Structure formats: structure tokens, C-alpha cells
């Protein structure tokens, strides 16, 4: 199970009955064996997979909808998307992964996904964070045991955060996080500076708590 | 840990002055003194020992005199900040390869868009070639390139887009290819438009030194070239301004066709 890296931008997934793979539509590069693709309504976990209709509706309305497809059958599939770097993150089920929907390339269909209102994570501050980082007010959470392939621009690396060290991340470079983390918007400059200077170092994400934050080596959005 | 994937890094495992392991696109600097950083290139930082790292615009920093003596470029002053404090700073630039260079009492000119950071041992000045900056002195700086950097020795003729910078040798002269010159000399200037191949203008390097090249990139619209031109418009008289307006009009009309 899980994804095998073929190059820094392509992963290989093995598909078996009972081990289906959900992926972004248009990300299939090649396939061997007998694999059938069918669209999944309403984004990650829609239809038969996880979420359900209410969740799918919320996704569609809030812009966290990236059209997905499910690969079923027996065989292998190569996945890649627009030359972006791919990072494989394996979850052992103890903590969910929070990631923006448009960075999600593929994941095991056995994982459940949900859309989380950022306001739930830290109230108004969370909502402000979503607006500032351009993530919108919603993010996707994947939980359970399995493998997730995440897209990034310029390669992803992981930074550890715990009680003794917090890290500050540029909002544009933030990709995903695992664990019990708290993300706060910090402004180094006044708000007027931050707005006037665009993507300077004015707005920063302070990450504290216990876990791992994934960051891309570029300030360009996908 | 709750997940596998890329091995998580922390201040104990991060390099003090090197690319991140297996990632040529990210670079980690351990901050000890002031560092000039182009805005937007910082992607993350770990402050050391419960302190903070400050990123201050050149205009509002407390290090005014240091900045004034090390940063001599009004054109670019709004695009840079000074980082001060203690800790690890991670830098990235559009997914380009990042390399560190040491300058020992030397001078090196680099494309402004590709210069990420330099320490306070170096002085920054504007190159005579638009869109390039010159570093003088002893210290380290970071520059990005689209693909790994190739070092060549003059004499060499290079495509402007592939040029990252040059060290020690004199500033380049411009070379125009024979076909392009033929249009001028044949007084068929009108036929010129629409016949550009994109290779007619090159930089010629001579003398002793090193030229730094990258795999060619799409030319970006550099806002500073425009600002520089705007500054030079001040020196024109009324007749010349009217002429320039005419040239711009005809150029716009050409582009619309």
C-alpha cells in the first residue's frame, strides 16, 4: 500500500480491490493492468467515499472542491500534476493531516476526509488566518491510516515543532501540517505596510504546539 | 511521530549555511549578524533561545547608518529587508536552485531578480546594465538560478535571459546579430517589426573573469527597468518627449496587430 516515488514529480500507486485510490482529476499519467477511473461527486470523500452529501455541499460552496476520481480494479497508476513536486506523507492514524484541497494529488480511498471551517480552530483568529493566507475559510482534513501525495512548488520539507521550539512560516510557503498544532497570524509590520507591500515578510504564520509542518521551498502558490 | 514522509527538520538537524538535505531549492542560514534579504524570499524561521528574528524594511530599521553604507540602490531599496536576531532562516525562490557564493575582496554582478540575500560584509550597488546589481567586498551571498549554474570563461557571447551574473571581468557590451544590423543599415527599419527571432541581442564578455549562466528562462517584466527609464525621462526636452510619445504609440499599435 501507499505511493512509491518514481521521480520528484511522479508517484506510483498500486490499486487492488479494497485498496482504491482517490486522486485529483487529470492527474493520471499512465496506468497498467485493469484499472477503471470514475469521477467522484463533490470533492474528496464525496459519494461512496467518506464525507457524504452535506460535506460535499459545503465543499462545493466554499471552494474546497477539487474534482476527484477514484481508481478501482487491479494494477498500477502513475500520478503527477503540471510538473509540481510531489511529497508522500504516510499517516499512522493517530493524528489527521490538514491540507489545502488544491494541493491534494492522491490519497488512499480508505481515509476519511472532511472540510474544516478554520474558524473552528481558534475562532475568529482562524478565520482571519484563512483570509490572509489565501487558503479561504475552509481546509481539508484527512484522517485514518494511509498514504497521501501532496503537491507543492519547489519541493517540500518538514519542520518539527514542539513545546521547546516554535517556527514561523511564510503563509504562501505553508503546505500542510500533522499533529496538534496551533497556527496564528502574526504581523511583523503594521497592517497598512502588510497590504501595501503585497507578499513581503509582513504577514507570518506562527506555528506552535506538537507536530510537523510541511513547507515548500517557494513562495509561489500552485 | 505521527507520520512518515520527509524527515522532519529542527534547529538541531538544520544546516548552518547550506541547502537543505535533498532539496536544492531551499537554503538555511544561521543568523548571527544582520542579513539583507529580498522580500518574499523568506519561507520559514526558527528563532533561537526564545528570542525573535525581525525583518525590517530598509527605511524603518534601527541600523540606518549600516544600511546607508551597504545598500546603495534607491531603485531596489523597497524590495529588501534587513533580518536581525539569532536563529535559523530558511530561504526559497520560486522553486529555483539556490547556491551560496563567497566573495573575497572581489566584485560580482548578478541579476537583481536572482539575488536572494547577502551579509553585511558586502556592499550593494547598481550595475550599469539595467536589472543587475553589483556586490563588492568580502562576504557571502545567495543567488538563485533556473537549473544549476554553469561557469564559463570569456571570451563568450551569451543570451541575456541565460545570464545570471559575472565576476571580475569587465561589464559586457551588447552584440547585435548580422541580420538585425542589416535591417538597420539597409534603411529598411519598418521591416524590422515582426522579424525578431529573440536571438538578435546578446551580451559579449571579454577579459579575464568568470561568467555565470543558467538554463534560459522566460524573460520577466522587470519593474525596475521601467522605473529606471522613467527616471531618465526627466532629462528630456519637450520635443524629445513628444517624439518618445510617438514611438510608444506606434509600438503599442504594432503590439495590437
CSV table of C-alpha atoms in Angstrom, one decimal:
chain,number,residue,atom,x,y,z
A,1,UNK,CA,0.0,0.0,0.0
A,2,UNK,CA,1.0,3.6,-0.3
A,3,UNK,CA,2.7,5.5,-3.0
A,4,UNK,CA,6.2,4.9,-4.4
A,5,UNK,CA,8.1,7.9,-5.7
A,6,UNK,CA,9.2,7.5,-9.3
A,7,UNK,CA,10.7,10.9,-9.7
A,8,UNK,CA,10.4,14.0,-7.5
A,9,UNK,CA,7.3,14.9,-9.5
A,10,UNK,CA,5.7,11.5,-10.2
A,11,UNK,CA,4.4,8.8,-7.8
A,12,UNK,CA,3.3,5.3,-8.5
A,13,UNK,CA,0.2,3.8,-6.8
A,14,UNK,CA,-0.8,0.2,-6.6
A,15,UNK,CA,-4.6,-0.4,-6.9
A,16,UNK,CA,-6.3,-3.5,-5.6
A,17,UNK,CA,-9.9,-4.4,-4.7
A,18,UNK,CA,-10.3,-2.9,-1.3
A,19,UNK,CA,-7.4,-0.6,-1.8
A,20,UNK,CA,-8.8,2.0,-4.2
A,21,UNK,CA,-7.1,5.4,-4.7
A,22,UNK,CA,-8.7,8.8,-4.9
A,23,UNK,CA,-6.9,11.4,-7.0
A,24,UNK,CA,-7.3,14.7,-8.5
A,25,UNK,CA,-9.0,14.5,-11.9
A,26,UNK,CA,-6.4,15.0,-14.7
A,27,UNK,CA,-3.5,13.7,-12.6
A,28,UNK,CA,-3.4,10.2,-14.1
A,29,UNK,CA,-0.2,9.9,-16.3
A,30,UNK,CA,-0.2,6.2,-17.1
A,31,UNK,CA,-1.8,3.0,-15.9
A,32,UNK,CA,-1.1,-0.7,-16.2
A,33,UNK,CA,-3.3,-3.7,-15.5
A,34,UNK,CA,-7.1,-3.4,-15.4
A,35,UNK,CA,-7.8,-0.1,-13.7
A,36,UNK,CA,-11.0,1.9,-14.2
A,37,UNK,CA,-11.5,5.5,-13.3
A,38,UNK,CA,-14.7,7.1,-12.3
A,39,UNK,CA,-15.5,10.6,-11.2
A,40,UNK,CA,-16.4,11.2,-7.6
A,41,UNK,CA,-19.0,13.8,-6.9
A,42,UNK,CA,-18.4,16.7,-4.6
A,43,UNK,CA,-14.7,16.5,-4.0
A,44,UNK,CA,-12.7,14.5,-1.5
A,45,UNK,CA,-14.7,11.8,0.2
A,46,UNK,CA,-17.8,12.6,-1.7
A,47,UNK,CA,-20.3,9.9,-2.9
A,48,UNK,CA,-19.4,6.5,-1.6
A,49,UNK,CA,-16.2,7.7,0.0
A,50,UNK,CA,-16.4,9.2,3.4
A,51,UNK,CA,-17.9,12.6,3.8
A,52,UNK,CA,-21.4,12.3,2.4
A,53,UNK,CA,-23.7,14.8,0.8
A,54,UNK,CA,-23.7,17.5,3.4
A,55,UNK,CA,-19.9,17.6,3.4
A,56,UNK,CA,-19.9,17.6,-0.4
A,57,UNK,CA,-22.3,20.5,-0.4
A,58,UNK,CA,-20.2,22.5,2.0
A,59,UNK,CA,-17.1,21.8,-0.1
A,60,UNK,CA,-18.8,22.9,-3.3
A,61,UNK,CA,-20.0,26.1,-1.8
A,62,UNK,CA,-16.7,27.0,0.0
A,63,UNK,CA,-14.3,26.5,-2.8
A,64,UNK,CA,-12.7,23.4,-1.3
A,65,UNK,CA,-14.0,21.4,-4.2
A,66,UNK,CA,-11.3,19.9,-6.4
A,67,UNK,CA,-12.8,17.3,-8.8
A,68,UNK,CA,-11.7,13.9,-7.9
A,69,UNK,CA,-11.7,10.5,-9.5
A,70,UNK,CA,-11.4,7.0,-8.0
A,71,UNK,CA,-9.2,4.3,-9.4
A,72,UNK,CA,-10.6,0.8,-9.0
A,73,UNK,CA,-9.5,-2.6,-10.2
A,74,UNK,CA,-6.1,-4.2,-10.2
A,75,UNK,CA,-3.0,-2.6,-11.5
A,76,UNK,CA,-0.7,0.4,-11.1
A,77,UNK,CA,-1.2,4.1,-11.8
A,78,UNK,CA,1.3,6.9,-12.2
A,79,UNK,CA,0.2,10.2,-10.9
A,80,UNK,CA,1.6,13.7,-11.4
A,81,UNK,CA,0.2,17.2,-11.9
A,82,UNK,CA,1.5,20.1,-14.0
A,83,UNK,CA,5.1,19.4,-13.1
A,84,UNK,CA,4.6,20.2,-9.5
A,85,UNK,CA,6.7,18.5,-6.8
A,86,UNK,CA,5.1,15.6,-5.1
A,87,UNK,CA,5.6,14.7,-1.4
A,88,UNK,CA,4.3,11.4,0.1
A,89,UNK,CA,3.1,11.6,3.7
A,90,UNK,CA,2.2,8.3,5.5
A,91,UNK,CA,-0.2,8.7,8.4
A,92,UNK,CA,-0.4,6.1,11.1
A,93,UNK,CA,-3.9,7.2,12.1
A,94,UNK,CA,-3.0,9.0,15.4
A,95,UNK,CA,-3.4,12.5,14.0
A,96,UNK,CA,-5.1,14.0,11.0
A,97,UNK,CA,-3.4,15.8,8.2
A,98,UNK,CA,-4.6,19.3,7.3
A,99,UNK,CA,-4.0,20.4,3.8
A,100,UNK,CA,-5.5,22.7,1.2
A,101,UNK,CA,-7.7,20.8,-1.3
A,102,UNK,CA,-5.9,22.1,-4.3
A,103,UNK,CA,-2.6,20.7,-3.0
A,104,UNK,CA,-4.0,17.2,-2.7
A,105,UNK,CA,-2.8,14.9,-5.6
A,106,UNK,CA,-4.0,11.5,-4.4
A,107,UNK,CA,-4.7,9.5,-1.2
A,108,UNK,CA,-5.9,6.1,-0.2
A,109,UNK,CA,-9.7,5.9,-0.5
A,110,UNK,CA,-9.9,4.2,2.9
A,111,UNK,CA,-9.0,7.5,4.6
A,112,UNK,CA,-11.9,9.8,5.6
A,113,UNK,CA,-11.8,13.4,4.6
A,114,UNK,CA,-13.7,16.3,5.9
A,115,UNK,CA,-13.8,20.0,5.3
A,116,UNK,CA,-13.0,22.1,8.4
A,117,UNK,CA,-14.0,25.6,9.0
A,118,UNK,CA,-10.9,27.4,10.0
A,119,UNK,CA,-13.0,29.4,12.5
A,120,UNK,CA,-13.3,26.2,14.5
A,121,UNK,CA,-9.6,26.2,15.0
A,122,UNK,CA,-9.1,29.2,17.1
A,123,UNK,CA,-12.2,31.2,16.5
A,124,UNK,CA,-12.1,34.4,14.7
A,125,UNK,CA,-8.3,34.3,14.5
A,126,UNK,CA,-8.5,31.1,12.5
A,127,UNK,CA,-10.9,32.7,10.0
A,128,UNK,CA,-8.6,35.7,9.7
A,129,UNK,CA,-5.7,33.3,9.1
A,130,UNK,CA,-7.6,31.7,6.2
A,131,UNK,CA,-8.3,35.0,4.6
A,132,UNK,CA,-4.8,36.3,5.0
A,133,UNK,CA,-3.1,33.1,3.7
A,134,UNK,CA,-5.4,32.9,0.7
A,135,UNK,CA,-6.5,29.5,1.8
A,136,UNK,CA,-10.0,30.6,2.2
A,137,UNK,CA,-12.0,29.9,5.3
A,138,UNK,CA,-12.0,26.1,4.8
A,139,UNK,CA,-9.3,23.5,4.7
A,140,UNK,CA,-9.4,19.7,4.1
A,141,UNK,CA,-8.6,17.2,6.9
A,142,UNK,CA,-7.6,13.7,6.1
A,143,UNK,CA,-7.7,11.1,8.9
A,144,UNK,CA,-7.1,7.5,9.3
A,145,UNK,CA,-4.3,5.2,8.3
A,146,UNK,CA,-2.9,5.6,4.8
A,147,UNK,CA,-0.8,7.4,2.4
A,148,UNK,CA,-1.3,10.9,1.0
A,149,UNK,CA,0.5,12.6,-2.0
A,150,UNK,CA,0.7,16.3,-1.7
A,151,UNK,CA,1.6,18.8,-4.4
A,152,UNK,CA,4.0,21.7,-3.9
A,153,UNK,CA,6.0,24.2,-5.9
A,154,UNK,CA,9.8,23.8,-5.4
A,155,UNK,CA,9.9,20.7,-3.2
A,156,UNK,CA,8.6,20.2,0.3
A,157,UNK,CA,10.5,19.8,3.5
A,158,UNK,CA,9.2,19.1,7.1
A,159,UNK,CA,9.8,21.2,10.2
A,160,UNK,CA,9.3,19.8,13.7
A,161,UNK,CA,7.5,21.8,16.2
A,162,UNK,CA,7.2,21.1,19.9
A,163,UNK,CA,7.0,22.8,23.3
A,164,UNK,CA,10.6,24.0,23.2
A,165,UNK,CA,10.6,25.4,19.7
A,166,UNK,CA,8.1,27.2,17.6
A,167,UNK,CA,8.6,28.0,14.0
A,168,UNK,CA,7.4,30.9,11.9
A,169,UNK,CA,6.3,30.2,8.3
A,170,UNK,CA,5.5,32.3,5.3
A,171,UNK,CA,1.8,31.9,4.6
A,172,UNK,CA,2.5,31.4,0.8
A,173,UNK,CA,5.0,28.6,1.6
A,174,UNK,CA,2.8,26.7,4.0
A,175,UNK,CA,1.7,23.4,2.6
A,176,UNK,CA,0.2,21.2,5.3
A,177,UNK,CA,0.5,20.1,8.9
A,178,UNK,CA,0.2,17.0,11.0
A,179,UNK,CA,-0.4,16.9,14.7
A,180,UNK,CA,-1.8,19.1,17.4
A,181,UNK,CA,-0.7,22.5,16.1
A,182,UNK,CA,-1.9,26.0,16.5
A,183,UNK,CA,-1.4,28.4,13.6
A,184,UNK,CA,-1.5,32.1,14.5
A,185,UNK,CA,-1.2,35.0,12.1
A,186,UNK,CA,1.5,37.4,13.3
A,187,UNK,CA,2.1,40.7,11.6
A,188,UNK,CA,5.6,42.0,11.9
A,189,UNK,CA,4.7,45.3,10.4
A,190,UNK,CA,1.6,47.4,10.6
A,191,UNK,CA,-1.4,46.2,8.6
A,192,UNK,CA,-1.1,49.1,6.2
A,193,UNK,CA,2.5,48.1,5.5
A,194,UNK,CA,1.4,44.5,5.0
A,195,UNK,CA,-1.3,45.4,2.5
A,196,UNK,CA,0.8,47.9,0.6
A,197,UNK,CA,3.8,45.7,0.2
A,198,UNK,CA,2.0,42.7,-1.0
A,199,UNK,CA,3.8,39.4,-0.2
A,200,UNK,CA,6.7,40.8,1.8
A,201,UNK,CA,7.5,39.4,5.2
A,202,UNK,CA,4.7,41.4,6.7
A,203,UNK,CA,2.4,38.6,7.4
A,204,UNK,CA,3.7,35.4,9.0
A,205,UNK,CA,2.2,32.2,10.4
A,206,UNK,CA,3.4,31.3,13.9
A,207,UNK,CA,3.2,27.6,14.4
A,208,UNK,CA,3.3,26.2,17.9
A,209,UNK,CA,2.2,23.0,19.7
A,210,UNK,CA,3.3,19.5,18.9
A,211,UNK,CA,3.7,18.2,15.4
A,212,UNK,CA,5.2,18.6,12.0
A,213,UNK,CA,4.5,21.4,9.5
A,214,UNK,CA,5.3,20.9,5.8
A,215,UNK,CA,6.7,23.8,3.9
A,216,UNK,CA,7.5,24.3,0.2
A,217,UNK,CA,10.8,25.9,-0.9
A,218,UNK,CA,9.0,28.6,-2.9
A,219,UNK,CA,6.7,31.5,-2.4
A,220,UNK,CA,4.6,30.7,-5.4
A,221,UNK,CA,1.1,29.3,-5.0
A,222,UNK,CA,0.2,26.3,-7.1
B,1,UNK,CA,5.9,10.8,15.4
B,2,UNK,CA,2.5,10.8,13.9
B,3,UNK,CA,3.6,10.4,10.3
B,4,UNK,CA,6.4,9.5,8.0
B,5,UNK,CA,7.4,11.2,4.8
B,6,UNK,CA,10.2,13.8,4.6
B,7,UNK,CA,12.3,13.5,7.7
B,8,UNK,CA,11.3,16.5,9.9
B,9,UNK,CA,14.0,19.0,10.5
B,10,UNK,CA,14.6,21.2,13.6
B,11,UNK,CA,17.3,23.5,14.7
B,12,UNK,CA,19.5,20.6,15.8
B,13,UNK,CA,19.4,19.0,12.3
B,14,UNK,CA,19.2,22.1,10.1
B,15,UNK,CA,22.5,23.1,8.4
B,16,UNK,CA,24.1,26.3,9.5
B,17,UNK,CA,24.9,27.6,6.0
B,18,UNK,CA,23.8,25.1,3.3
B,19,UNK,CA,21.0,23.8,1.2
B,20,UNK,CA,18.5,21.6,3.0
B,21,UNK,CA,19.2,17.8,2.7
B,22,UNK,CA,18.0,16.6,-0.7
B,23,UNK,CA,16.5,20.0,-1.6
B,24,UNK,CA,18.5,22.3,-3.8
B,25,UNK,CA,15.6,24.8,-3.8
B,26,UNK,CA,15.7,25.7,-0.1
B,27,UNK,CA,18.6,27.2,1.8
B,28,UNK,CA,19.2,27.5,5.5
B,29,UNK,CA,21.2,30.4,7.0
B,30,UNK,CA,22.1,30.6,10.7
B,31,UNK,CA,21.7,34.2,11.5
B,32,UNK,CA,24.5,35.7,13.6
B,33,UNK,CA,24.7,39.3,12.2
B,34,UNK,CA,22.5,41.4,10.0
B,35,UNK,CA,21.5,39.8,6.7
B,36,UNK,CA,20.0,41.7,3.8
B,37,UNK,CA,17.1,39.6,2.3
B,38,UNK,CA,14.9,40.3,-0.7
B,39,UNK,CA,11.3,40.5,0.4
B,40,UNK,CA,9.3,37.4,-0.3
B,41,UNK,CA,12.2,35.0,-0.2
B,42,UNK,CA,11.9,34.1,3.5
B,43,UNK,CA,9.8,30.9,3.8
B,44,UNK,CA,10.3,30.0,7.5
B,45,UNK,CA,12.5,30.6,10.5
B,46,UNK,CA,13.2,29.2,13.9
B,47,UNK,CA,14.2,31.9,16.4
B,48,UNK,CA,16.9,30.7,18.8
B,49,UNK,CA,16.6,30.6,22.5
B,50,UNK,CA,13.1,32.1,22.8
B,51,UNK,CA,14.2,35.3,21.0
B,52,UNK,CA,12.8,36.7,17.8
B,53,UNK,CA,14.0,37.4,14.3
B,54,UNK,CA,13.0,40.8,12.9
B,55,UNK,CA,12.6,41.6,9.2
B,56,UNK,CA,12.6,45.3,8.9
B,57,UNK,CA,12.2,47.4,5.7
B,58,UNK,CA,15.4,49.4,5.0
B,59,UNK,CA,13.6,52.6,5.7
B,60,UNK,CA,12.4,51.8,9.2
B,61,UNK,CA,15.3,49.7,10.6
B,62,UNK,CA,17.3,50.9,13.6
B,63,UNK,CA,20.5,50.1,11.6
B,64,UNK,CA,20.1,53.2,9.3
B,65,UNK,CA,23.8,54.1,9.0
B,66,UNK,CA,24.8,50.4,8.3
B,67,UNK,CA,22.1,50.2,5.7
B,68,UNK,CA,23.1,53.5,4.1
B,69,UNK,CA,26.7,52.4,3.8
B,70,UNK,CA,26.0,48.9,2.4
B,71,UNK,CA,23.0,49.4,0.2
B,72,UNK,CA,23.5,52.0,-2.5
B,73,UNK,CA,20.5,51.4,-4.7
B,74,UNK,CA,17.4,53.6,-4.4
B,75,UNK,CA,15.7,51.6,-7.2
B,76,UNK,CA,15.7,48.4,-5.2
B,77,UNK,CA,15.5,49.7,-1.7
B,78,UNK,CA,11.8,49.0,-1.3
B,79,UNK,CA,12.3,45.3,-2.2
B,80,UNK,CA,14.8,44.5,0.6
B,81,UNK,CA,14.6,44.0,4.3
B,82,UNK,CA,17.2,43.5,7.0
B,83,UNK,CA,17.0,40.4,9.1
B,84,UNK,CA,18.4,40.7,12.6
B,85,UNK,CA,18.4,38.3,15.6
B,86,UNK,CA,19.5,34.8,16.3
B,87,UNK,CA,18.3,31.6,14.7
B,88,UNK,CA,17.8,29.7,11.5
B,89,UNK,CA,16.3,31.3,8.5
B,90,UNK,CA,15.1,29.3,5.5
B,91,UNK,CA,15.0,30.9,2.1
B,92,UNK,CA,13.4,29.8,-1.2
B,93,UNK,CA,12.9,31.5,-4.5
B,94,UNK,CA,10.2,30.4,-7.0
B,95,UNK,CA,11.5,26.8,-6.9
B,96,UNK,CA,14.8,27.8,-8.4
B,97,UNK,CA,18.1,26.2,-7.5
B,98,UNK,CA,19.8,28.2,-4.7
B,99,UNK,CA,23.6,28.5,-4.3
B,100,UNK,CA,25.8,30.3,-1.9
B,101,UNK,CA,28.9,32.2,-3.1
B,102,UNK,CA,31.9,33.6,-1.2
B,103,UNK,CA,33.4,36.8,-2.3
B,104,UNK,CA,36.9,37.6,-1.1
B,105,UNK,CA,37.7,41.3,-1.6
B,106,UNK,CA,36.1,41.0,-5.0
B,107,UNK,CA,33.2,42.2,-7.1
B,108,UNK,CA,30.4,40.2,-8.7
B,109,UNK,CA,27.4,41.4,-10.6
B,110,UNK,CA,24.2,39.4,-10.5
B,111,UNK,CA,20.7,39.7,-12.0
B,112,UNK,CA,18.6,41.6,-9.4
B,113,UNK,CA,15.7,39.1,-9.5
B,114,UNK,CA,18.1,36.2,-8.7
B,115,UNK,CA,19.8,37.8,-5.7
B,116,UNK,CA,18.2,36.4,-2.5
B,117,UNK,CA,20.4,37.6,0.3
B,118,UNK,CA,23.8,39.0,1.2
B,119,UNK,CA,25.6,39.6,4.5
B,120,UNK,CA,26.8,42.9,5.8
B,121,UNK,CA,30.4,42.3,4.7
B,122,UNK,CA,29.3,43.2,1.2
B,123,UNK,CA,28.2,46.4,-0.3
B,124,UNK,CA,25.4,46.5,-2.9
B,125,UNK,CA,25.5,48.9,-5.9
B,126,UNK,CA,23.5,49.2,-9.1
B,127,UNK,CA,25.2,47.8,-12.2
B,128,UNK,CA,25.4,49.9,-15.3
B,129,UNK,CA,23.5,47.1,-17.0
B,130,UNK,CA,19.8,47.6,-16.2
B,131,UNK,CA,18.3,44.8,-14.0
B,132,UNK,CA,21.7,43.8,-12.5
B,133,UNK,CA,23.2,44.5,-9.1
B,134,UNK,CA,26.9,44.6,-8.1
B,135,UNK,CA,28.3,43.2,-4.8
B,136,UNK,CA,31.6,44.5,-3.6
B,137,UNK,CA,33.7,43.4,-0.7
B,138,UNK,CA,34.2,40.2,1.4
B,139,UNK,CA,31.3,38.0,2.4
B,140,UNK,CA,28.7,35.5,1.5
B,141,UNK,CA,25.6,35.9,-0.7
B,142,UNK,CA,22.9,33.7,-2.1
B,143,UNK,CA,21.6,33.6,-5.6
B,144,UNK,CA,19.1,31.5,-7.4
B,145,UNK,CA,19.1,30.1,-10.9
B,146,UNK,CA,16.8,28.2,-13.2
B,147,UNK,CA,18.6,24.9,-13.2
B,148,UNK,CA,22.2,24.6,-11.9
B,149,UNK,CA,24.7,27.4,-12.6
B,150,UNK,CA,27.3,26.9,-15.4
B,151,UNK,CA,30.6,28.7,-15.1
B,152,UNK,CA,32.3,29.9,-18.3
B,153,UNK,CA,35.3,32.0,-19.1
B,154,UNK,CA,35.4,34.9,-21.5
B,155,UNK,CA,35.5,35.5,-24.4
B,156,UNK,CA,31.9,34.3,-24.6
B,157,UNK,CA,28.7,35.6,-26.1
B,158,UNK,CA,25.5,34.9,-24.0
B,159,UNK,CA,21.8,35.2,-24.3
B,160,UNK,CA,20.6,37.9,-21.9
B,161,UNK,CA,18.0,35.6,-20.3
B,162,UNK,CA,20.6,32.9,-19.6
B,163,UNK,CA,22.9,35.3,-17.9
B,164,UNK,CA,22.9,35.1,-14.1
B,165,UNK,CA,25.9,37.3,-13.5
B,166,UNK,CA,29.6,37.8,-13.9
B,167,UNK,CA,32.7,38.2,-11.7
B,168,UNK,CA,35.9,40.1,-12.1
B,169,UNK,CA,35.6,40.6,-15.9
B,170,UNK,CA,34.5,44.0,-17.3
B,171,UNK,CA,30.8,44.7,-17.9
B,172,UNK,CA,29.6,43.2,-21.1
B,173,UNK,CA,29.0,45.0,-24.4
B,174,UNK,CA,25.9,44.4,-26.5
B,175,UNK,CA,26.2,42.4,-29.7
B,176,UNK,CA,23.6,42.6,-32.4
B,177,UNK,CA,23.4,39.8,-35.0
B,178,UNK,CA,24.2,40.4,-38.6
B,179,UNK,CA,20.7,40.0,-39.9
B,180,UNK,CA,19.3,42.5,-37.4
B,181,UNK,CA,22.1,45.0,-38.3
B,182,UNK,CA,21.4,44.5,-42.0
B,183,UNK,CA,17.9,45.8,-41.4
B,184,UNK,CA,19.3,49.0,-39.9
B,185,UNK,CA,22.0,49.5,-42.5
B,186,UNK,CA,19.6,48.8,-45.3
B,187,UNK,CA,17.3,51.6,-44.0
B,188,UNK,CA,14.5,49.1,-44.0
B,189,UNK,CA,13.7,49.8,-40.4
B,190,UNK,CA,10.0,49.4,-41.0
B,191,UNK,CA,10.6,45.8,-42.0
B,192,UNK,CA,12.1,45.1,-38.7
B,193,UNK,CA,9.0,44.7,-36.7
B,194,UNK,CA,7.7,41.2,-36.5
B,195,UNK,CA,11.0,39.7,-37.6
B,196,UNK,CA,12.6,39.3,-34.3
B,197,UNK,CA,13.9,35.8,-33.5
B,198,UNK,CA,14.7,36.6,-29.9
B,199,UNK,CA,18.4,35.9,-30.5
B,200,UNK,CA,19.4,39.1,-32.1
B,201,UNK,CA,20.6,40.8,-29.0
B,202,UNK,CA,23.4,39.2,-27.0
B,203,UNK,CA,26.0,40.2,-24.4
B,204,UNK,CA,29.6,40.0,-25.3
B,205,UNK,CA,32.1,39.3,-22.5
B,206,UNK,CA,35.9,39.9,-22.9
B,207,UNK,CA,38.8,40.0,-20.5
B,208,UNK,CA,39.7,37.8,-17.5
B,209,UNK,CA,36.9,36.6,-15.2
B,210,UNK,CA,34.0,34.2,-14.9
B,211,UNK,CA,30.5,34.4,-16.4
B,212,UNK,CA,27.6,32.6,-14.6
B,213,UNK,CA,24.9,31.0,-16.8
B,214,UNK,CA,21.6,29.2,-16.2
B,215,UNK,CA,19.3,27.3,-18.5
B,216,UNK,CA,17.4,30.1,-20.2
B,217,UNK,CA,14.2,31.4,-18.6
B,218,UNK,CA,11.3,33.3,-19.9
B,219,UNK,CA,12.0,37.0,-19.7
B,220,UNK,CA,10.1,38.5,-16.8
B,221,UNK,CA,8.9,42.1,-17.0
B,222,UNK,CA,11.3,43.7,-14.6
B,223,UNK,CA,9.5,46.7,-12.9
B,224,UNK,CA,12.9,48.3,-12.2
B,225,UNK,CA,13.8,48.7,-15.8
B,226,UNK,CA,10.7,50.7,-16.2
B,227,UNK,CA,11.4,52.8,-13.2
B,228,UNK,CA,14.9,53.4,-14.4
B,229,UNK,CA,13.6,54.6,-17.8
B,230,UNK,CA,11.1,56.9,-16.0
B,231,UNK,CA,14.0,58.5,-14.2
B,232,UNK,CA,15.8,59.2,-17.4
B,233,UNK,CA,12.7,60.8,-19.0
B,234,UNK,CA,13.3,63.7,-16.7
B,235,UNK,CA,16.3,64.7,-18.7
B,236,UNK,CA,14.4,65.0,-22.0
B,237,UNK,CA,13.1,68.2,-23.6
B,238,UNK,CA,9.6,68.9,-24.9
B,239,UNK,CA,10.4,67.9,-28.5
B,240,UNK,CA,12.1,64.7,-27.4
B,241,UNK,CA,9.2,63.9,-25.1
B,242,UNK,CA,6.7,64.3,-28.0
B,243,UNK,CA,8.9,62.1,-30.2
B,244,UNK,CA,9.1,59.4,-27.4
B,245,UNK,CA,5.3,59.5,-27.1
B,246,UNK,CA,5.1,58.9,-30.8
B,247,UNK,CA,7.5,55.9,-30.6
B,248,UNK,CA,5.5,54.4,-27.8
B,249,UNK,CA,2.2,54.9,-29.7
B,250,UNK,CA,3.5,53.2,-32.8
B,251,UNK,CA,5.0,50.4,-30.7
B,252,UNK,CA,1.6,49.8,-28.9
B,253,UNK,CA,-0.1,49.8,-32.3
B,254,UNK,CA,2.4,47.2,-33.5
B,255,UNK,CA,1.7,45.0,-30.5
B,256,UNK,CA,-2.1,45.1,-31.0
B,257,UNK,CA,-1.8,43.8,-34.5
